[in-house]
PDB file of C-alpha atoms in Angstrom:
ATOM      1  CA  MET A   1       0.000   0.000   0.000  1.00 75.00           C
ATOM      2  CA  ILE A   2       1.248   3.468  -0.881  1.00 90.00           C
ATOM      3  CA  ASP A   3       2.159   5.809   1.972  1.00 89.00           C
ATOM      4  CA  PHE A   4       0.593   9.060   0.779  1.00 88.00           C
ATOM      5  CA  SER A   5       2.227  11.033   3.585  1.00 89.00           C
ATOM      6  CA  GLN A   6       5.374  10.721   1.441  1.00 94.00           C
ATOM      7  CA  PRO A   7       5.947  12.251  -2.022  1.00 96.00           C
ATOM      8  CA  PHE A   8       3.930  10.462  -4.696  1.00 98.00           C
ATOM      9  CA  ASN A   9       4.134  11.141  -8.426  1.00 98.00           C
ATOM     10  CA  PHE A  10       1.751   9.059 -10.520  1.00 98.00           C
ATOM     11  CA  ALA A  11       3.995   8.978 -13.586  1.00 98.00           C
ATOM     12  CA  GLN A  12       6.927   7.739 -11.502  1.00 98.00           C
ATOM     13  CA  TYR A  13       4.645   5.149  -9.891  1.00 98.00           C
ATOM     14  CA  LEU A  14       3.853   3.712 -13.342  1.00 98.00           C
ATOM     15  CA  PHE A  15       7.499   3.738 -14.375  1.00 98.00           C
ATOM     16  CA  ASP A  16       8.503   1.939 -11.175  1.00 98.00           C
ATOM     17  CA  ALA A  17       5.758  -0.646 -11.727  1.00 97.00           C
ATOM     18  CA  ASN A  18       7.301  -1.610 -15.071  1.00 98.00           C
ATOM     19  CA  THR A  19      11.056  -1.558 -14.479  1.00 97.00           C
ATOM     20  CA  ALA A  20      11.139  -5.353 -14.850  1.00 98.00           C
ATOM     21  CA  ARG A  21       9.643  -5.248 -18.390  1.00 98.00           C
ATOM     22  CA  PRO A  22      11.679  -2.598 -20.291  1.00 98.00           C
ATOM     23  CA  SER A  23      11.335  -4.278 -23.698  1.00 98.00           C
ATOM     24  CA  LYS A  24       7.624  -5.101 -23.320  1.00 98.00           C
ATOM     25  CA  THR A  25       5.403  -3.188 -25.740  1.00 98.00           C
ATOM     26  CA  ALA A  26       3.438  -0.537 -23.872  1.00 98.00           C
ATOM     27  CA  TYR A  27       1.665   1.131 -26.823  1.00 98.00           C
ATOM     28  CA  ILE A  28       0.759   0.357 -30.401  1.00 98.00           C
ATOM     29  CA  ASP A  29      -0.775   3.161 -32.463  1.00 97.00           C
ATOM     30  CA  ASP A  30      -1.335   4.005 -36.122  1.00 93.00           C
ATOM     31  CA  TYR A  31       2.353   4.877 -36.554  1.00 94.00           C
ATOM     32  CA  GLY A  32       4.261   2.201 -34.645  1.00 96.00           C
ATOM     33  CA  SER A  33       4.945   1.014 -31.114  1.00 98.00           C
ATOM     34  CA  LEU A  34       6.624   2.118 -27.891  1.00 98.00           C
ATOM     35  CA  SER A  35       8.185  -0.130 -25.256  1.00 98.00           C
ATOM     36  CA  TYR A  36       7.946   0.564 -21.534  1.00 98.00           C
ATOM     37  CA  ALA A  37      11.580   1.691 -21.460  1.00 98.00           C
ATOM     38  CA  GLN A  38      10.999   3.993 -24.427  1.00 98.00           C
ATOM     39  CA  LEU A  39       7.860   5.397 -22.830  1.00 98.00           C
ATOM     40  CA  GLN A  40       9.759   6.298 -19.671  1.00 98.00           C
ATOM     41  CA  ASP A  41      12.660   7.788 -21.619  1.00 98.00           C
ATOM     42  CA  GLN A  42      10.404   9.883 -23.824  1.00 98.00           C
ATOM     43  CA  ALA A  43       8.311  11.115 -20.890  1.00 98.00           C
ATOM     44  CA  GLN A  44      11.421  12.065 -18.902  1.00 98.00           C
ATOM     45  CA  ARG A  45      12.804  13.963 -21.892  1.00 98.00           C
ATOM     46  CA  PHE A  46       9.434  15.681 -22.264  1.00 98.00           C
ATOM     47  CA  ALA A  47       9.533  16.717 -18.586  1.00 98.00           C
ATOM     48  CA  SER A  48      13.046  18.109 -19.038  1.00 98.00           C
ATOM     49  CA  GLY A  49      11.852  20.074 -22.057  1.00 98.00           C
ATOM     50  CA  LEU A  50       9.031  21.658 -20.082  1.00 98.00           C
ATOM     51  CA  ARG A  51      11.513  22.878 -17.493  1.00 97.00           C
ATOM     52  CA  ALA A  52      13.824  24.244 -20.202  1.00 97.00           C
ATOM     53  CA  ALA A  53      10.856  26.040 -21.768  1.00 97.00           C
ATOM     54  CA  GLY A  54      10.170  27.837 -18.480  1.00 97.00           C
ATOM     55  CA  ILE A  55       6.932  26.019 -17.657  1.00 97.00           C
ATOM     56  CA  HIS A  56       6.646  25.659 -13.900  1.00 97.00           C
ATOM     57  CA  ARG A  57       5.040  23.229 -11.476  1.00 97.00           C
ATOM     58  CA  GLU A  58       1.228  23.347 -11.319  1.00 97.00           C
ATOM     59  CA  GLU A  59       1.023  25.504 -14.440  1.00 98.00           C
ATOM     60  CA  ARG A  60      -1.323  24.054 -17.040  1.00 98.00           C
ATOM     61  CA  VAL A  61      -0.616  22.845 -20.578  1.00 98.00           C
ATOM     62  CA  LEU A  62      -3.440  22.055 -23.007  1.00 98.00           C
ATOM     63  CA  LEU A  63      -3.400  18.600 -24.592  1.00 98.00           C
ATOM     64  CA  VAL A  64      -5.446  18.806 -27.818  1.00 98.00           C
ATOM     65  CA  MET A  65      -4.263  15.630 -29.481  1.00 98.00           C
ATOM     66  CA  GLN A  66      -5.806  12.544 -31.014  1.00 98.00           C
ATOM     67  CA  ASP A  67      -5.065   9.155 -29.434  1.00 98.00           C
ATOM     68  CA  MET A  68      -1.438   8.309 -30.197  1.00 98.00           C
ATOM     69  CA  ARG A  69       1.776   7.479 -28.366  1.00 98.00           C
ATOM     70  CA  GLU A  70       2.734  11.147 -28.098  1.00 98.00           C
ATOM     71  CA  TRP A  71      -0.464  11.817 -26.120  1.00 98.00           C
ATOM     72  CA  VAL A  72       0.669   9.458 -23.363  1.00 98.00           C
ATOM     73  CA  VAL A  73       4.243  10.767 -23.461  1.00 98.00           C
ATOM     74  CA  ALA A  74       2.951  14.317 -23.023  1.00 98.00           C
ATOM     75  CA  PHE A  75       0.457  13.390 -20.307  1.00 98.00           C
ATOM     76  CA  LEU A  76       2.894  11.388 -18.181  1.00 98.00           C
ATOM     77  CA  GLY A  77       5.809  13.694 -18.952  1.00 98.00           C
ATOM     78  CA  ALA A  78       3.872  16.690 -17.688  1.00 98.00           C
ATOM     79  CA  MET A  79       2.815  14.875 -14.516  1.00 98.00           C
ATOM     80  CA  TYR A  80       6.414  13.720 -13.972  1.00 98.00           C
ATOM     81  CA  ALA A  81       7.475  17.380 -14.089  1.00 98.00           C
ATOM     82  CA  GLY A  82       4.684  18.449 -11.729  1.00 98.00           C
ATOM     83  CA  VAL A  83       3.047  20.349 -14.593  1.00 98.00           C
ATOM     84  CA  VAL A  84      -0.704  19.855 -15.022  1.00 98.00           C
ATOM     85  CA  PRO A  85      -1.898  18.492 -18.404  1.00 98.00           C
ATOM     86  CA  VAL A  86      -5.413  19.528 -19.422  1.00 98.00           C
ATOM     87  CA  ALA A  87      -6.765  16.818 -21.726  1.00 98.00           C
ATOM     88  CA  VAL A  88      -9.593  18.076 -23.959  1.00 97.00           C
ATOM     89  CA  ASN A  89     -12.015  16.640 -26.485  1.00 96.00           C
ATOM     90  CA  THR A  90     -10.598  16.689 -30.020  1.00 96.00           C
ATOM     91  CA  LEU A  91     -14.052  17.251 -31.596  1.00 94.00           C
ATOM     92  CA  LEU A  92     -14.773  20.656 -30.069  1.00 93.00           C
ATOM     93  CA  THR A  93     -15.201  24.004 -31.821  1.00 92.00           C
ATOM     94  CA  ARG A  94     -12.902  26.990 -32.051  1.00 94.00           C
ATOM     95  CA  ASP A  95     -14.921  28.810 -29.399  1.00 94.00           C
ATOM     96  CA  ASP A  96     -14.757  25.825 -27.033  1.00 94.00           C
ATOM     97  CA  TYR A  97     -10.976  25.713 -27.263  1.00 96.00           C
ATOM     98  CA  ALA A  98     -10.717  29.484 -26.925  1.00 96.00           C
ATOM     99  CA  TYR A  99     -12.726  29.325 -23.698  1.00 96.00           C
ATOM    100  CA  MET A 100     -10.599  26.478 -22.315  1.00 96.00           C
ATOM    101  CA  LEU A 101      -7.374  28.297 -23.144  1.00 97.00           C
ATOM    102  CA  GLU A 102      -8.504  31.314 -21.167  1.00 96.00           C
ATOM    103  CA  ASN A 103     -10.114  29.333 -18.358  1.00 96.00           C
ATOM    104  CA  SER A 104      -7.131  27.038 -17.779  1.00 97.00           C
ATOM    105  CA  ARG A 105      -4.511  29.748 -18.351  1.00 97.00           C
ATOM    106  CA  ALA A 106      -2.545  27.172 -20.289  1.00 97.00           C
ATOM    107  CA  GLN A 107       1.069  28.130 -20.910  1.00 98.00           C
ATOM    108  CA  ALA A 108       1.596  25.726 -23.819  1.00 98.00           C
ATOM    109  CA  ILE A 109      -0.350  23.535 -26.246  1.00 98.00           C
ATOM    110  CA  PHE A 110       0.461  20.034 -27.453  1.00 98.00           C
ATOM    111  CA  THR A 111      -1.478  18.948 -30.525  1.00 98.00           C
ATOM    112  CA  ASN A 112      -1.095  16.930 -33.731  1.00 98.00           C
ATOM    113  CA  GLY A 113      -1.096  17.803 -37.391  1.00 97.00           C
ATOM    114  CA  ALA A 114      -4.751  17.043 -38.055  1.00 96.00           C
ATOM    115  CA  LEU A 115      -5.816  19.578 -35.401  1.00 97.00           C
ATOM    116  CA  VAL A 116      -3.443  22.454 -36.187  1.00 97.00           C
ATOM    117  CA  SER A 117      -6.109  24.486 -37.978  1.00 96.00           C
ATOM    118  CA  ALA A 118      -8.572  24.230 -35.056  1.00 96.00           C
ATOM    119  CA  VAL A 119      -5.864  25.212 -32.573  1.00 97.00           C
ATOM    120  CA  GLN A 120      -4.755  28.163 -34.691  1.00 96.00           C
ATOM    121  CA  GLN A 121      -8.332  29.446 -34.918  1.00 96.00           C
ATOM    122  CA  ALA A 122      -8.773  29.117 -31.145  1.00 96.00           C
ATOM    123  CA  LEU A 123      -5.595  31.083 -30.489  1.00 96.00           C
ATOM    124  CA  GLN A 124      -6.802  33.862 -32.750  1.00 95.00           C
ATOM    125  CA  ALA A 125     -10.184  33.950 -30.998  1.00 94.00           C
ATOM    126  CA  SER A 126      -8.912  34.046 -27.391  1.00 93.00           C
ATOM    127  CA  ASN A 127      -7.080  36.256 -24.945  1.00 94.00           C
ATOM    128  CA  HIS A 128      -4.686  33.488 -23.971  1.00 94.00           C
ATOM    129  CA  GLU A 129      -1.390  33.019 -22.109  1.00 94.00           C
ATOM    130  CA  VAL A 130       0.073  30.396 -24.447  1.00 96.00           C
ATOM    131  CA  GLN A 131       3.814  30.780 -24.989  1.00 95.00           C
ATOM    132  CA  ARG A 132       4.697  27.660 -27.005  1.00 97.00           C
ATOM    133  CA  ILE A 133       2.895  25.183 -29.294  1.00 98.00           C
ATOM    134  CA  TRP A 134       4.247  21.745 -30.241  1.00 98.00           C
ATOM    135  CA  VAL A 135       2.824  19.479 -32.956  1.00 98.00           C
ATOM    136  CA  ALA A 136       3.029  15.691 -33.251  1.00 98.00           C
ATOM    137  CA  HIS A 137       3.042  14.378 -36.845  1.00 98.00           C
ATOM    138  CA  PRO A 138       3.124  17.838 -38.437  1.00 97.00           C
ATOM    139  CA  GLU A 139       3.229  16.188 -41.865  1.00 96.00           C
ATOM    140  CA  GLU A 140      -0.513  15.566 -41.514  1.00 95.00           C
ATOM    141  CA  ALA A 141      -1.382  19.260 -41.266  1.00 94.00           C
ATOM    142  CA  GLU A 142      -3.321  20.700 -44.197  1.00 89.00           C
ATOM    143  CA  GLN A 143      -0.792  23.540 -44.581  1.00 90.00           C
ATOM    144  CA  PRO A 144       2.815  24.115 -43.490  1.00 93.00           C
ATOM    145  CA  LEU A 145       3.003  24.795 -39.750  1.00 94.00           C
ATOM    146  CA  PRO A 146       2.119  28.395 -38.879  1.00 94.00           C
ATOM    147  CA  ALA A 147       4.667  30.609 -37.155  1.00 93.00           C
ATOM    148  CA  GLY A 148       5.124  29.566 -33.537  1.00 95.00           C
ATOM    149  CA  PHE A 149       4.099  25.927 -34.105  1.00 97.00           C
ATOM    150  CA  GLU A 150       7.048  23.538 -33.577  1.00 97.00           C
ATOM    151  CA  PRO A 151       7.437  19.825 -34.409  1.00 98.00           C
ATOM    152  CA  LEU A 152       7.128  17.817 -31.195  1.00 98.00           C
ATOM    153  CA  GLN A 153       9.365  14.776 -31.669  1.00 98.00           C
ATOM    154  CA  PRO A 154      12.614  16.609 -32.534  1.00 98.00           C
ATOM    155  CA  TRP A 155      12.064  18.822 -29.474  1.00 98.00           C
ATOM    156  CA  ILE A 156      11.627  15.769 -27.219  1.00 98.00           C
ATOM    157  CA  ASP A 157      14.641  13.949 -28.677  1.00 98.00           C
ATOM    158  CA  GLN A 158      17.038  16.840 -28.062  1.00 97.00           C
ATOM    159  CA  GLN A 159      16.240  17.034 -24.329  1.00 98.00           C
ATOM    160  CA  PRO A 160      18.224  15.134 -21.675  1.00 98.00           C
ATOM    161  CA  PRO A 161      16.020  12.834 -19.570  1.00 98.00           C
ATOM    162  CA  GLN A 162      14.918  14.321 -16.262  1.00 97.00           C
ATOM    163  CA  THR A 163      16.071  11.673 -13.799  1.00 95.00           C
ATOM    164  CA  GLN A 164      13.994  12.683 -10.776  1.00 97.00           C
ATOM    165  CA  PRO A 165      10.248  13.371 -10.696  1.00 98.00           C
ATOM    166  CA  ALA A 166       8.741  16.477  -9.166  1.00 98.00           C
ATOM    167  CA  LYS A 167       8.167  15.819  -5.462  1.00 97.00           C
ATOM    168  CA  THR A 168       4.413  15.958  -5.687  1.00 98.00           C
ATOM    169  CA  LEU A 169       2.067  14.607  -3.041  1.00 97.00           C
ATOM    170  CA  GLY A 170      -0.903  12.346  -3.568  1.00 97.00           C
ATOM    171  CA  ASP A 171      -3.373  15.198  -3.188  1.00 97.00           C
ATOM    172  CA  ASP A 172      -1.462  17.637  -5.422  1.00 98.00           C
ATOM    173  CA  PRO A 173      -3.098  18.574  -8.763  1.00 98.00           C
ATOM    174  CA  GLY A 174      -2.236  15.944 -11.343  1.00 98.00           C
ATOM    175  CA  PHE A 175      -4.371  16.733 -14.387  1.00 98.00           C
ATOM    176  CA  TRP A 176      -7.597  18.421 -15.486  1.00 98.00           C
ATOM    177  CA  LEU A 177     -10.506  17.042 -17.479  1.00 97.00           C
ATOM    178  CA  TYR A 178     -13.334  19.317 -18.609  1.00 95.00           C
ATOM    179  CA  SER A 179     -16.970  18.452 -17.993  1.00 90.00           C
ATOM    180  CA  SER A 180     -19.385  18.260 -20.922  1.00 81.00           C
ATOM    181  CA  GLY A 181     -20.884  21.698 -20.297  1.00 75.00           C
ATOM    182  CA  SER A 182     -24.464  20.426 -20.199  1.00 74.00           C
ATOM    183  CA  THR A 183     -25.317  22.793 -17.307  1.00 78.00           C
ATOM    184  CA  GLY A 184     -23.407  25.839 -18.558  1.00 78.00           C
ATOM    185  CA  LYS A 185     -19.773  26.408 -19.436  1.00 85.00           C
ATOM    186  CA  PRO A 186     -17.593  23.276 -19.089  1.00 89.00           C
ATOM    187  CA  LYS A 187     -15.915  22.964 -15.690  1.00 91.00           C
ATOM    188  CA  GLY A 188     -12.235  22.172 -15.411  1.00 94.00           C
ATOM    189  CA  THR A 189     -12.269  19.328 -12.894  1.00 95.00           C
ATOM    190  CA  VAL A 190      -9.013  18.832 -11.019  1.00 97.00           C
ATOM    191  CA  HIS A 191      -7.766  15.274 -10.490  1.00 98.00           C
ATOM    192  CA  THR A 192      -4.922  14.543  -8.089  1.00 98.00           C
ATOM    193  CA  HIS A 193      -1.886  12.320  -8.539  1.00 98.00           C
ATOM    194  CA  ALA A 194      -3.527   9.738  -6.277  1.00 98.00           C
ATOM    195  CA  ASN A 195      -6.863   9.615  -8.140  1.00 97.00           C
ATOM    196  CA  PRO A 196      -5.738   7.391 -11.062  1.00 98.00           C
ATOM    197  CA  TYR A 197      -3.816   5.179  -8.648  1.00 97.00           C
ATOM    198  CA  TRP A 198      -7.012   4.405  -6.752  1.00 97.00           C
ATOM    199  CA  THR A 199      -9.037   3.728  -9.906  1.00 97.00           C
ATOM    200  CA  ALA A 200      -6.439   1.152 -10.938  1.00 97.00           C
ATOM    201  CA  GLU A 201      -6.210  -0.403  -7.469  1.00 97.00           C
ATOM    202  CA  LEU A 202      -9.962  -0.550  -6.831  1.00 97.00           C
ATOM    203  CA  TYR A 203     -11.264  -1.254 -10.326  1.00 97.00           C
ATOM    204  CA  GLY A 204      -8.622  -2.023 -12.956  1.00 97.00           C
ATOM    205  CA  LYS A 205      -6.969  -4.839 -11.004  1.00 97.00           C
ATOM    206  CA  PRO A 206      -9.709  -6.449  -8.848  1.00 97.00           C
ATOM    207  CA  VAL A 207     -12.789  -5.890 -11.034  1.00 97.00           C
ATOM    208  CA  LEU A 208     -11.414  -6.084 -14.557  1.00 97.00           C
ATOM    209  CA  GLY A 209      -8.714  -8.524 -13.546  1.00 97.00           C
ATOM    210  CA  LEU A 210      -6.194  -7.064 -15.988  1.00 98.00           C
ATOM    211  CA  THR A 211      -2.725  -8.635 -16.165  1.00 97.00           C
ATOM    212  CA  GLU A 212       0.470  -8.002 -18.081  1.00 98.00           C
ATOM    213  CA  ASN A 213      -0.693 -10.569 -20.648  1.00 98.00           C
ATOM    214  CA  ASP A 214      -3.606  -8.409 -21.775  1.00 98.00           C
ATOM    215  CA  ILE A 215      -3.849  -6.249 -24.880  1.00 98.00           C
ATOM    216  CA  CYS A 216      -6.311  -3.431 -24.187  1.00 98.00           C
ATOM    217  CA  PHE A 217      -8.244  -1.404 -26.761  1.00 98.00           C
ATOM    218  CA  SER A 218     -10.736   1.325 -25.873  1.00 98.00           C
ATOM    219  CA  ALA A 219     -13.344   2.966 -28.084  1.00 96.00           C
ATOM    220  CA  ALA A 220     -13.581   5.754 -25.501  1.00 96.00           C
ATOM    221  CA  LYS A 221     -10.822   8.279 -26.184  1.00 97.00           C
ATOM    222  CA  LEU A 222      -8.057   9.221 -23.766  1.00 98.00           C
ATOM    223  CA  TYR A 223      -9.548  12.667 -23.066  1.00 97.00           C
ATOM    224  CA  PHE A 224     -12.545  10.978 -21.393  1.00 95.00           C
ATOM    225  CA  ALA A 225     -12.102   9.823 -17.793  1.00 95.00           C
ATOM    226  CA  TYR A 226     -13.270   6.361 -18.904  1.00 95.00           C
ATOM    227  CA  GLY A 227     -10.832   6.253 -21.812  1.00 97.00           C
ATOM    228  CA  LEU A 228      -7.989   7.550 -19.648  1.00 98.00           C
ATOM    229  CA  GLY A 229      -8.447   4.655 -17.252  1.00 98.00           C
ATOM    230  CA  ASN A 230      -8.801   2.141 -20.080  1.00 98.00           C
ATOM    231  CA  GLY A 231      -5.770   3.396 -21.968  1.00 98.00           C
ATOM    232  CA  VAL A 232      -3.363   4.565 -19.258  1.00 98.00           C
ATOM    233  CA  SER A 233      -3.933   3.951 -15.559  1.00 98.00           C
ATOM    234  CA  PHE A 234      -5.494   0.453 -15.686  1.00 98.00           C
ATOM    235  CA  PRO A 235      -3.197  -1.278 -18.212  1.00 98.00           C
ATOM    236  CA  LEU A 236       0.045   0.486 -17.247  1.00 98.00           C
ATOM    237  CA  SER A 237      -0.459  -0.374 -13.588  1.00 98.00           C
ATOM    238  CA  VAL A 238      -0.130  -4.090 -14.486  1.00 98.00           C
ATOM    239  CA  GLY A 239       2.210  -3.894 -17.481  1.00 98.00           C
ATOM    240  CA  ALA A 240      -0.324  -4.650 -20.214  1.00 98.00           C
ATOM    241  CA  THR A 241      -0.156  -3.500 -23.849  1.00 98.00           C
ATOM    242  CA  VAL A 242      -2.494  -0.800 -25.207  1.00 98.00           C
ATOM    243  CA  VAL A 243      -3.744  -0.258 -28.753  1.00 98.00           C
ATOM    244  CA  LEU A 244      -4.496   3.389 -29.609  1.00 98.00           C
ATOM    245  CA  MET A 245      -6.514   4.660 -32.572  1.00 97.00           C
ATOM    246  CA  ALA A 246      -6.577   8.290 -33.709  1.00 97.00           C
ATOM    247  CA  GLU A 247      -9.718   8.112 -35.837  1.00 95.00           C
ATOM    248  CA  ARG A 248     -13.304   7.846 -34.644  1.00 94.00           C
ATOM    249  CA  PRO A 249     -14.292   4.396 -33.331  1.00 95.00           C
ATOM    250  CA  THR A 250     -16.669   3.466 -36.153  1.00 96.00           C
ATOM    251  CA  PRO A 251     -17.590  -0.226 -36.418  1.00 96.00           C
ATOM    252  CA  ASP A 252     -15.274  -0.675 -39.407  1.00 96.00           C
ATOM    253  CA  ALA A 253     -12.339   1.039 -37.693  1.00 97.00           C
ATOM    254  CA  THR A 254     -12.913  -0.952 -34.511  1.00 97.00           C
ATOM    255  CA  PHE A 255     -13.139  -4.305 -36.318  1.00 97.00           C
ATOM    256  CA  GLU A 256      -9.950  -3.503 -38.246  1.00 97.00           C
ATOM    257  CA  ARG A 257      -8.008  -3.104 -34.967  1.00 96.00           C
ATOM    258  CA  TRP A 258      -9.644  -6.199 -33.526  1.00 96.00           C
ATOM    259  CA  THR A 259      -8.433  -8.362 -36.400  1.00 97.00           C
ATOM    260  CA  ARG A 260      -4.997  -6.732 -36.696  1.00 96.00           C
ATOM    261  CA  HIS A 261      -4.010  -6.555 -33.008  1.00 97.00           C
ATOM    262  CA  GLN A 262      -6.201  -9.256 -31.398  1.00 97.00           C
ATOM    263  CA  PRO A 263      -6.958  -7.332 -28.168  1.00 98.00           C
ATOM    264  CA  THR A 264      -7.997  -9.421 -25.182  1.00 98.00           C
ATOM    265  CA  VAL A 265      -9.991  -6.602 -23.558  1.00 98.00           C
ATOM    266  CA  PHE A 266     -12.209  -4.138 -25.434  1.00 98.00           C
ATOM    267  CA  PHE A 267     -13.803  -1.133 -23.727  1.00 97.00           C
ATOM    268  CA  GLY A 268     -16.921   0.286 -25.350  1.00 95.00           C
ATOM    269  CA  ALA A 269     -20.312   1.872 -24.744  1.00 92.00           C
ATOM    270  CA  PRO A 270     -23.839   0.644 -25.578  1.00 94.00           C
ATOM    271  CA  THR A 271     -24.244   2.755 -28.721  1.00 93.00           C
ATOM    272  CA  GLY A 272     -20.946   1.466 -30.071  1.00 93.00           C
ATOM    273  CA  PHE A 273     -21.835  -2.153 -29.398  1.00 95.00           C
ATOM    274  CA  ALA A 274     -25.211  -1.622 -31.069  1.00 95.00           C
ATOM    275  CA  GLY A 275     -23.527  -0.193 -34.140  1.00 95.00           C
ATOM    276  CA  MET A 276     -21.109  -3.096 -34.350  1.00 94.00           C
ATOM    277  CA  LEU A 277     -23.910  -5.639 -34.004  1.00 95.00           C
TER     278      LEU A 277
END
């Protein structure tokens, strides 16, 4: 059992849980794969880059990125640095993003090529504090990257790994997720470093019974609390492998991943199952 009176960093907890399986595949996405050792290395380089960029502990960074390996690297790398990632829906409008930029006071944005246009429009429509913008897979953008938008992977690769996590506590802010906004403007809900630990300990392990032999695939995206558990906290807490998909989880897209990757656990919702049937 974790002693939460001592420093606890959720990203470091996941890295420690998988030190014995460095070559095991942690993630498979539309572009390739990432082992547990590579995931830790990339996240620690990401954390070092945040520090070099002048982004401080408990400041927010907006994560507007489709499901891919870089999403997890950014999410865990930010938490490792004590910075707070704000994971947002990738299907929102310019005005939604503009509101979230102002509301969260995000200091940086991490996105991917397919969403560059939406992010650029949101920046133009908001009175924001954003200092830097990094883009995963910039080759997928409709136009060359606008001024101020930087390729993400070269930036990560040039950083030295940060060898020690931020000395966060279990009840320190870990990440934000926005509510749906059904009762007004979306609310930025703060989740602590300990919150995902408890979801894995009380649900992922005893209820789902996940093990390191599982291959997990979730229709729910990582920016949803459900998808975040399915794709990060549950499987990584036991050393399982995760399949990520950037596109929408249509029946055809879902079946294609089923047949290609043979997942042992699939996470879905009633409407999705109905569509597949």
